[in-house]
Short mmCIF file of C-alpha atoms in Angstrom, two decimals:
data_model
loop_
_atom_site.label_atom_id
_atom_site.label_comp_id
_atom_site.label_asym_id
_atom_site.label_seq_id
_atom_site.Cartn_x
_atom_site.Cartn_y
_atom_site.Cartn_z
CA UNK X 1 115.63 132.07 112.60
CA UNK X 2 115.22 128.22 113.05
CA UNK X 3 114.79 127.90 109.24
CA UNK X 4 117.81 125.79 107.60
CA UNK X 5 118.32 124.76 104.07
CA UNK X 6 119.88 121.84 102.30
CA UNK X 7 123.18 120.44 103.82
CA UNK X 8 126.36 120.30 102.03
CA UNK X 9 125.26 121.95 98.92
CA UNK X 10 126.97 125.39 99.06
CA UNK X 11 129.83 126.46 96.57
CA UNK X 12 131.24 128.70 99.43
CA UNK X 13 134.95 128.48 99.70
CA UNK X 14 137.43 130.57 101.78
CA UNK X 15 141.15 130.67 101.32
CA UNK X 16 142.68 131.57 104.58
CA UNK X 17 145.99 132.32 103.42
CA UNK X 18 144.82 135.09 101.26
CA UNK X 19 142.65 136.54 104.15
CA UNK X 20 143.87 139.90 105.45
CA UNK X 21 141.47 139.88 108.28
CA UNK X 22 139.51 143.14 107.29
CA UNK X 23 136.40 141.40 108.52
CA UNK X 24 134.26 142.92 105.79
CA UNK X 25 132.75 139.56 105.01
CA UNK X 26 131.51 139.01 108.61
CA UNK X 27 129.68 142.49 108.10
CA UNK X 28 128.01 142.01 104.89
CA UNK X 29 126.93 138.30 105.26
CA UNK X 30 123.16 138.33 106.20
CA UNK X 31 123.49 134.84 107.96
CA UNK X 32 125.48 133.41 110.77
CA UNK X 33 127.99 132.01 108.26
CA UNK X 34 131.21 133.64 109.03
CA UNK X 35 133.33 134.84 112.20
CA UNK X 36 136.57 136.09 112.98
CA UNK X 37 139.16 133.78 114.66
CA UNK X 38 142.82 134.78 115.41
CA UNK X 39 142.44 137.83 113.10
CA UNK X 40 141.13 135.49 110.22
CA UNK X 41 137.95 134.93 108.94
CA UNK X 42 136.63 131.43 109.42
CA UNK X 43 133.32 129.57 108.22
CA UNK X 44 131.31 128.49 111.17
CA UNK X 45 127.81 127.77 109.72
CA UNK X 46 128.55 126.44 106.14
CA UNK X 47 125.19 125.21 105.59
CA UNK X 48 123.67 128.53 106.48
CA UNK X 49 125.16 130.08 103.30
CA UNK X 50 122.66 131.27 100.62
CA UNK X 51 125.32 132.03 98.06
CA UNK X 52 124.05 135.69 97.83
CA UNK X 53 128.02 136.45 96.98
CA UNK X 54 128.10 139.53 99.42
CA UNK X 55 131.29 138.21 100.99
CA UNK X 56 133.18 137.32 97.81
CA UNK X 57 132.18 140.46 96.01
CA UNK X 58 133.74 142.54 99.06
CA UNK X 59 136.67 140.52 99.80
CA UNK X 60 139.40 142.92 98.72
CA UNK X 61 141.93 140.03 98.67
CA UNK X 62 139.58 137.68 96.86
CA UNK X 63 139.98 135.01 99.49
CA UNK X 64 136.38 134.02 99.08
CA UNK X 65 134.53 132.34 96.11
CA UNK X 66 130.98 131.21 95.73
CA UNK X 67 128.71 130.52 92.67
CA UNK X 68 126.06 133.23 93.45
CA UNK X 69 123.97 133.30 90.25
CA UNK X 70 121.27 136.02 90.02
CA UNK X 71 120.04 135.98 93.59
CA UNK Q 1 119.65 176.17 112.86
CA UNK Q 2 122.10 176.58 110.16
CA UNK Q 3 120.19 176.97 106.79
CA UNK Q 4 120.91 175.79 103.43
CA UNK Q 5 122.23 179.06 102.03
CA UNK Q 6 122.05 178.22 98.23
CA UNK Q 7 119.50 180.43 96.71
CA UNK Q 8 117.03 179.03 94.17
CA UNK Q 9 117.46 181.50 91.23
CA UNK Q 10 119.37 180.23 88.24
CA UNK Q 11 121.95 182.83 88.81
CA UNK Q 12 122.94 180.95 92.02
CA UNK Q 13 122.51 177.45 90.90
CA UNK Q 14 124.45 175.73 88.28
CA UNK Q 15 122.33 175.49 85.08
CA UNK Q 16 122.96 171.56 85.09
CA UNK Q 17 119.67 169.84 85.71
CA UNK Q 18 120.07 166.39 87.76
CA UNK Q 19 117.20 164.96 85.86
CA UNK Q 20 115.30 165.91 82.94
CA UNK Q 21 111.91 166.53 84.49
CA UNK Q 22 112.87 168.26 87.74
CA UNK Q 23 109.66 170.25 87.70
CA UNK Q 24 107.27 167.35 87.31
CA UNK Q 25 105.03 167.20 90.58
CA UNK Q 26 105.55 163.98 92.52
CA UNK Q 27 103.04 163.60 95.56
CA UNK Q 28 106.05 162.27 97.62
CA UNK Q 29 107.92 165.42 96.93
CA UNK Q 30 107.56 168.59 98.95
CA UNK Q 31 109.85 171.01 97.22
CA UNK Q 32 113.35 171.72 95.97
CA UNK Q 33 116.47 172.73 97.61
CA UNK Q 34 119.39 174.24 95.97
CA UNK Q 35 123.09 172.50 96.25
CA UNK Q 36 126.26 173.44 94.53
CA UNK Q 37 125.46 170.55 92.03
CA UNK Q 38 122.10 171.86 91.30
CA UNK Q 39 118.44 171.40 92.38
CA UNK Q 40 117.58 168.57 94.57
CA UNK Q 41 114.01 167.48 95.35
CA UNK Q 42 112.92 167.17 98.71
CA UNK Q 43 111.31 164.01 99.78
CA UNK Q 44 108.65 163.48 102.40
CA UNK Q 45 109.46 161.23 105.21
CA UNK Q 46 105.91 160.29 105.61
CA UNK Q 47 103.76 157.82 103.47
CA UNK Q 48 100.51 158.93 102.03
CA UNK Q 49 97.49 156.84 101.14
CA UNK Q 50 98.56 156.85 97.63
CA UNK Q 51 101.87 155.15 98.60
CA UNK Q 52 100.21 152.61 100.67
CA UNK Q 53 97.80 151.65 98.09
CA UNK Q 54 100.54 151.42 95.59
CA UNK Q 55 102.46 149.03 98.01
CA UNK Q 56 99.40 146.86 98.02
CA UNK Q 57 99.13 146.92 94.41
CA UNK Q 58 102.42 145.74 93.60
CA UNK Q 59 102.31 143.06 96.48
CA UNK Q 60 99.53 141.85 94.20
CA UNK Q 61 101.55 142.08 91.04
CA UNK Q 62 99.74 145.13 89.78
CA UNK Q 63 101.83 147.51 88.05
CA UNK Q 64 105.01 145.66 89.55
CA UNK Q 65 107.32 146.12 86.47
CA UNK Q 66 107.02 149.76 86.44
CA UNK Q 67 106.59 150.97 89.97
CA UNK Q 68 109.91 153.27 90.15
CA UNK Q 69 111.17 156.82 90.59
CA UNK Q 70 113.85 158.77 88.68
CA UNK Q 71 117.28 157.85 89.94
CA UNK Q 72 119.49 160.69 91.35
CA UNK Q 73 119.94 162.72 94.50
CA UNK Q 74 117.05 163.63 96.95
CA UNK Q 75 117.12 165.35 100.33
CA UNK Q 76 115.14 164.46 103.47
CA UNK Q 77 114.72 167.35 105.92
CA UNK Q 78 117.30 170.16 105.50
CA UNK Q 79 120.66 167.99 104.74
CA UNK Q 80 123.84 170.01 104.45
CA UNK Q 81 127.38 169.30 103.37
CA UNK Q 82 128.01 167.35 106.47
CA UNK Q 83 124.85 165.26 106.34
CA UNK Q 84 124.92 161.59 105.69
CA UNK Q 85 124.19 159.91 102.31
CA UNK Q 86 121.97 156.82 102.27
CA UNK Q 87 121.98 154.92 98.92
CA UNK Q 88 118.93 152.85 97.74
CA UNK Q 89 117.29 151.59 94.76
CA UNK Q 90 114.59 153.16 92.40
CA UNK Q 91 112.00 150.71 93.15
CA UNK Q 92 109.27 152.96 94.69
CA UNK Q 93 108.35 150.35 97.41
CA UNK Q 94 112.10 150.23 98.34
CA UNK Q 95 112.35 154.09 98.34
CA UNK Q 96 109.11 154.39 100.39
CA UNK Q 97 110.31 151.59 102.82
CA UNK Q 98 113.42 153.99 103.23
CA UNK Q 99 112.12 157.38 103.55
CA UNK Q 100 109.32 156.38 106.03
CA UNK Q 101 111.83 155.82 108.70
CA UNK Q 102 113.65 159.02 108.28
CA UNK Q 103 111.31 161.46 109.69
CA UNK Q 104 113.12 164.23 111.72
CA UNK Q 105 116.47 163.53 110.07
CA UNK Q 106 118.56 165.54 107.53
CA UNK Q 107 120.01 163.14 105.13
CA UNK Q 108 120.66 162.75 101.36
CA UNK Q 109 119.25 159.93 99.56
CA UNK Q 110 121.41 158.73 96.41
CA UNK Q 111 118.80 156.55 94.38
CA UNK Q 112 120.55 154.14 91.83
CA UNK Q 113 118.82 153.15 88.76
CA UNK Q 114 118.07 149.47 89.37
CA UNK Q 115 115.31 149.23 86.55
CA UNK Q 116 112.46 149.38 89.48
CA UNK Q 117 113.93 146.44 91.32
CA UNK Q 118 114.44 146.33 95.03
CA UNK Q 119 117.84 146.44 96.48
CA UNK Q 120 118.70 142.68 97.34
CA UNK Q 121 117.33 141.40 94.04
CA UNK Q 122 119.08 144.00 92.07
CA UNK Q 123 122.43 143.43 93.71
CA UNK Q 124 122.21 139.94 92.79
CA UNK Q 125 121.56 140.81 89.34
CA UNK Q 126 124.47 143.35 89.37
CA UNK Q 127 121.99 146.26 88.69
CA UNK Q 128 122.47 147.50 92.29
CA UNK Q 129 126.14 147.35 91.64
CA UNK Q 130 129.66 149.03 91.61
CA UNK Q 131 129.01 150.46 87.87
CA UNK Q 132 125.80 152.14 88.36
CA UNK Q 133 126.85 153.43 91.74
CA UNK Q 134 129.88 154.92 90.11
CA UNK Q 135 127.88 156.35 87.39
CA UNK Q 136 125.41 157.61 89.79
CA UNK Q 137 127.91 159.38 92.09
CA UNK Q 138 129.45 161.15 89.25
CA UNK Q 139 126.37 162.09 87.55
CA UNK Q 140 124.89 163.83 90.78
CA UNK Q 141 128.12 165.23 91.34
CA UNK Q 142 128.28 163.94 94.81
CA UNK Q 143 131.46 165.47 95.76
CA UNK Q 144 130.24 169.07 95.21
CA UNK Q 145 127.27 168.30 97.57
CA UNK Q 146 128.85 166.64 100.67
CA UNK Q 147 132.25 167.67 102.34
CA UNK Q 148 132.78 164.29 103.96
CA UNK Q 149 133.92 161.13 102.08
CA UNK Q 150 131.37 158.52 103.30
CA UNK Q 151 128.45 156.87 101.77
CA UNK Q 152 125.92 154.71 103.64
CA UNK Q 153 124.69 151.56 101.58
CA UNK Q 154 122.03 149.02 102.69
CA UNK Q 155 123.70 145.83 103.63
CA UNK Q 156 121.89 143.79 101.32
CA UNK Q 157 123.33 145.76 98.45
CA UNK Q 158 126.67 144.01 99.15
CA UNK Q 159 126.36 141.12 96.70
CA UNK Q 160 126.38 143.72 93.80
CA UNK Q 161 128.99 146.51 95.14
CA UNK Q 162 132.65 146.06 95.68
CA UNK Q 163 133.07 148.70 98.34
CA UNK Q 164 136.84 148.69 97.89
CA UNK Q 165 136.49 149.31 94.14
CA UNK Q 166 134.24 152.21 94.86
CA UNK Q 167 136.97 153.67 97.20
CA UNK Q 168 139.51 153.13 94.53
CA UNK Q 169 137.53 155.08 91.80
CA UNK Q 170 135.79 157.69 93.69
CA UNK Q 171 137.55 158.21 97.17
CA UNK Q 172 134.25 157.60 98.71
CA UNK Q 173 134.34 155.21 101.74
CA UNK Q 174 131.50 152.78 101.65
CA UNK Q 175 130.05 151.86 105.04
CA UNK Q 176 127.32 149.10 105.16
CA UNK Q 177 124.35 150.17 107.05
CA UNK Q 178 121.84 148.04 108.64
CA UNK Q 179 119.69 145.35 106.73
CA UNK Q 180 116.42 146.98 107.78
CA UNK Q 181 115.78 150.67 107.23
CA UNK Q 182 113.89 150.94 110.63
CA UNK Q 183 117.31 150.38 112.12
CA UNK Q 184 118.86 153.49 110.52
CA UNK Q 185 118.04 156.17 112.92
CA UNK Q 186 119.65 154.09 115.64
CA UNK Q 187 122.88 153.38 113.34
CA UNK Q 188 123.21 156.82 112.47
CA UNK Q 189 122.92 157.93 116.21
CA UNK Q 190 125.53 155.24 117.20
CA UNK Q 191 128.37 156.56 115.14
CA UNK Q 192 127.61 154.40 111.96
CA UNK Q 193 128.15 151.34 114.07
CA UNK Q 194 125.85 148.55 113.45
CA UNK Q 195 124.69 145.95 116.20
CA UNK Q 196 124.94 142.28 115.19
CA UNK Q 197 121.19 141.95 115.14
CA UNK Q 198 121.13 144.80 112.61
CA UNK Q 199 123.12 142.58 110.26
CA UNK Q 200 121.12 139.52 109.89
CA UNK Q 201 118.14 138.87 107.58
CA UNK Q 202 114.78 137.43 108.90
CA UNK Q 203 112.01 135.29 107.56
CA UNK Q 204 109.34 135.53 110.10
CA UNK Q 205 105.67 134.80 109.47
CA UNK Q 206 104.78 138.32 108.23
CA UNK Q 207 107.81 138.41 105.94
CA UNK Q 208 106.79 134.92 104.53
CA UNK Q 209 103.14 135.89 103.98
CA UNK Q 210 104.20 139.16 102.29
CA UNK Q 211 105.42 137.37 99.42
CA UNK Q 212 102.57 135.19 98.62
CA UNK Q 213 99.96 137.51 97.29
CA UNK Q 214 101.91 137.98 94.08
CA UNK Q 215 101.43 134.37 93.12
CA UNK Q 216 97.78 134.71 93.20
CA UNK Q 217 97.89 136.33 89.90
CA UNK Q 218 97.92 132.98 88.26
CA UNK Q 219 94.65 132.01 89.54
CA UNK Q 220 92.35 134.13 87.16
CA UNK Q 221 94.68 132.64 84.39
CA UNK Q 222 94.78 128.94 85.37
CA UNK Q 223 91.39 128.39 87.02
CA UNK Q 224 89.10 128.85 84.06
CA UNK Q 225 91.31 126.54 81.95
CA UNK Q 226 91.13 123.88 84.70
CA UNK Q 227 87.42 124.29 84.91
CA UNK Q 228 86.87 123.79 81.13
CA UNK Q 229 89.02 120.74 80.99
CA UNK Q 230 87.49 119.14 84.04
CA UNK Q 231 83.85 120.13 82.86
CA UNK Q 232 84.49 118.43 79.19
CA UNK Q 233 85.86 115.30 81.10
CA UNK Q 234 82.74 115.32 83.55
CA UNK Q 235 80.57 115.79 80.56
CA UNK Q 236 81.48 112.60 78.64
CA UNK Q 237 79.70 109.81 80.11
CA UNK Q 238 77.42 106.77 79.00
CA UNK Q 239 74.47 108.18 80.28
CA UNK Q 240 74.58 111.18 77.72
CA UNK Q 241 75.04 114.91 78.66
CA UNK Q 242 73.42 116.38 81.57
CA UNK Q 243 74.74 119.96 81.34
CA UNK Q 244 73.73 121.77 84.57
CA UNK Q 245 74.61 118.82 86.85
CA UNK Q 246 77.75 118.71 85.26
CA UNK Q 247 78.67 122.39 85.97
CA UNK Q 248 77.69 121.78 89.55
CA UNK Q 249 79.71 118.59 89.92
CA UNK Q 250 82.75 120.27 88.14
CA UNK Q 251 82.66 123.32 90.59
CA UNK Q 252 82.84 120.94 93.58
CA UNK Q 253 85.65 118.97 91.89
CA UNK Q 254 87.57 122.05 91.75
CA UNK Q 255 87.69 123.00 95.23
CA UNK Q 256 90.10 120.41 96.36
CA UNK Q 257 92.42 121.71 93.65
CA UNK Q 258 92.02 125.23 94.76
CA UNK Q 259 92.96 124.13 98.10
CA UNK Q 260 96.01 122.38 96.91
CA UNK Q 261 97.04 125.48 95.29
CA UNK Q 262 96.53 127.49 98.63
CA UNK Q 263 98.53 124.93 100.65
CA UNK Q 264 101.40 125.11 98.13
CA UNK Q 265 101.58 128.93 98.44
CA UNK Q 266 100.03 130.28 101.69
CA UNK Q 267 100.22 126.97 103.56
CA UNK Q 268 104.13 126.51 102.78
CA UNK Q 269 104.64 130.07 103.65
CA UNK Q 270 102.86 129.90 106.95
CA UNK Q 271 103.96 126.73 108.10
CA UNK Q 272 107.49 126.68 106.74
CA UNK Q 273 109.41 126.47 109.97
CA UNK Q 274 107.01 123.66 111.26
CA UNK Q 275 106.91 121.34 108.35
CA UNK Q 276 109.22 118.30 108.42
CA UNK Q 277 112.50 118.11 106.32
CA UNK Q 278 114.70 120.96 105.09
CA UNK Q 279 113.83 120.45 101.35
CA UNK Q 280 110.82 122.63 100.12
CA UNK Q 281 109.44 119.88 97.96
CA UNK Q 282 109.32 117.51 100.69
CA UNK Q 283 107.73 120.12 103.00
CA UNK Q 284 104.94 120.61 100.47
CA UNK Q 285 104.53 117.02 99.39
CA UNK Q 286 103.98 116.28 103.17
CA UNK Q 287 101.33 118.97 103.35
CA UNK Q 288 100.03 118.33 100.02
CA UNK Q 289 99.74 114.60 100.52
CA UNK Q 290 97.85 114.73 103.82
CA UNK Q 291 95.26 117.07 102.05
CA UNK Q 292 95.14 114.65 99.10
CA UNK Q 293 94.34 111.70 101.33
CA UNK Q 294 91.76 113.32 103.17
CA UNK Q 295 90.19 114.34 99.85
CA UNK Q 296 90.19 110.68 98.60
CA UNK Q 297 88.89 109.41 101.73
CA UNK Q 298 85.97 111.80 101.40
CA UNK Q 299 85.60 111.85 97.68
CA UNK Q 300 81.83 111.85 97.53
CA UNK Q 301 81.75 115.28 99.37
CA UNK Q 302 83.46 116.65 96.44
CA UNK Q 303 81.18 114.67 93.96
CA UNK Q 304 84.23 112.56 92.74
CA UNK Q 305 82.99 109.04 91.54
CA UNK Q 306 83.60 106.10 93.99
CA UNK Q 307 86.50 104.65 92.13
CA UNK Q 308 90.08 103.60 93.20
CA UNK Q 309 91.35 104.98 89.89
CA UNK Q 310 90.07 108.46 90.27
CA UNK Q 311 91.16 108.41 94.13
CA UNK Q 312 94.60 107.51 93.02
CA UNK Q 313 94.43 110.26 90.22
CA UNK Q 314 93.47 113.01 92.60
CA UNK Q 315 96.15 111.83 95.25
CA UNK Q 316 98.84 112.15 92.52
CA UNK Q 317 97.52 115.34 90.86
CA UNK Q 318 96.72 117.26 94.09
CA UNK Q 319 100.06 116.29 95.60
CA UNK Q 320 101.92 117.40 92.39
CA UNK Q 321 100.08 120.69 92.58
CA UNK Q 322 101.04 121.41 96.08
CA UNK Q 323 104.74 120.39 95.65
CA UNK Q 324 105.12 122.33 92.46
CA UNK Q 325 104.05 125.47 94.27
CA UNK Q 326 105.72 124.79 97.14
CA UNK Q 327 108.98 124.41 95.26
CA UNK Q 328 108.27 127.55 93.52
CA UNK Q 329 108.38 129.26 96.94
CA UNK Q 330 112.32 128.77 97.04
CA UNK Q 331 112.52 131.82 94.95
CA UNK Q 332 110.85 133.99 97.45
CA UNK Q 333 112.72 133.30 100.59
CA UNK Q 334 115.58 134.97 102.42
CA UNK Q 335 117.67 131.79 102.96
CA UNK Q 336 117.68 129.14 100.05
CA UNK Q 337 120.74 128.77 98.02
CA UNK Q 338 121.11 128.58 94.31
CA UNK Q 339 122.85 125.16 94.70
CA UNK Q 340 120.30 123.75 96.94
CA UNK Q 341 117.17 124.87 94.70
CA UNK Q 342 119.02 123.54 91.68
CA UNK Q 343 119.40 120.11 93.36
CA UNK Q 344 115.92 119.99 94.62
CA UNK Q 345 114.46 121.24 91.28
CA UNK Q 346 116.45 118.45 89.40
CA UNK Q 347 114.67 115.63 91.51
CA UNK Q 348 111.19 117.19 91.90
CA UNK Q 349 110.34 118.51 88.42
CA UNK Q 350 110.58 115.08 86.70
CA UNK Q 351 108.87 113.49 89.53
CA UNK Q 352 105.80 115.96 89.43
CA UNK Q 353 105.51 115.57 85.58
CA UNK Q 354 105.59 111.95 85.94
CA UNK Q 355 103.00 111.75 88.85
CA UNK Q 356 100.67 114.21 86.90
CA UNK Q 357 100.79 112.04 83.65
CA UNK Q 358 100.23 108.94 85.52
CA UNK Q 359 97.37 110.83 87.28
CA UNK Q 360 95.73 112.04 84.22
CA UNK Q 361 96.17 108.45 82.60
CA UNK Q 362 94.31 106.92 85.51
CA UNK Q 363 91.64 109.43 85.09
CA UNK Q 364 91.23 108.84 81.38
CA UNK Q 365 91.27 104.96 82.18
CA UNK Q 366 88.39 105.27 84.53
CA UNK Q 367 86.38 107.25 81.87
CA UNK Q 368 86.98 104.64 79.27
CA UNK Q 369 86.14 101.95 81.72
CA UNK Q 370 82.63 103.47 81.94
CA UNK Q 371 81.92 102.69 78.26
CA UNK Q 372 82.86 99.06 78.63
CA UNK Q 373 79.76 96.95 79.44
#
């Protein structure tokens, strides 16, 4: 997209230990924030996170937290 | 072609009505079909002039809070028990954006009550949410209408819906479809597999410009007030009151301020990727300051007095207007984060307030100086 917002502000947090590798977070994220590596989700572009909450809401293992607000 | 075998007499269909006013005529509906759960309205997969005019109206902020359709189950084409179910919001612009991509298909549309709000915003608020989806699935008795166990949600509904909770409570499997409705036919054809590019949200020029017109509803409210204030300010001078000339002068004075507003709305939207800085406040300050400087250098063109006090006042006030509205644009994007907007706002609003007060103070100081011999 070429558009980037402020750096180092997002409240996105991923607990790799709790991650079950279901990959739903990588499917619902509307930006290139997450990807799968060695059967676990990893954050590859933290500053691209817009804190929409899709990943956290859909993680069945509660491995992701983010302060999403009302969008 | 297998036809829907359910007849439409009340003897065959259940008495249960899916919505209160099933028999109200909607222009976007082309009849009813019967299902084991009752009558379902068939919707057109083509938009008409009235739909397109309605879209323009809400983009301008007209009727924006009441542009909705009744929630419930709808049909496109001739869907049967094996047909896919697409879930959407009851904002009519959303509903129209979806159905216009479905021509030639046979699908069910499950419309949630998002209080007339689009999918992504409603998902953020929770109205396009787990609770409403559970409620709606039960209310339309979806399990009687379809024989498979899959429902397709728009990807941007994900912030509000916990897919695993839906499955736990209803047995229905949630599949997230593409971000954009235009990709649905390809998605359905591809065994419900979304390509990578179907899962990313855009913010191209036309997307950025589409969200601007709604801000223009402020103009008829603010412009007259600004005119009157400026007119009174201009009227006060030692030479006495010259009414007609002052009206003329005030109109010209307002032009740069109107432009500052346009720069903070249309300008920032159009030039977003090209303006320096990541911060919207700084991007718009950059744009606004350039314009303010141009105005101050050419102040006589806009009938401003030849004074460094008013030049400084104009620079502060014009920059403030562009910056304020540019910051406001963060609420209309597809990529700004809450944390980022909060951080920007915390710095920018006090700065704009102070700059504006100083600007007004300088303008008043200039006016007073006219009366001192």
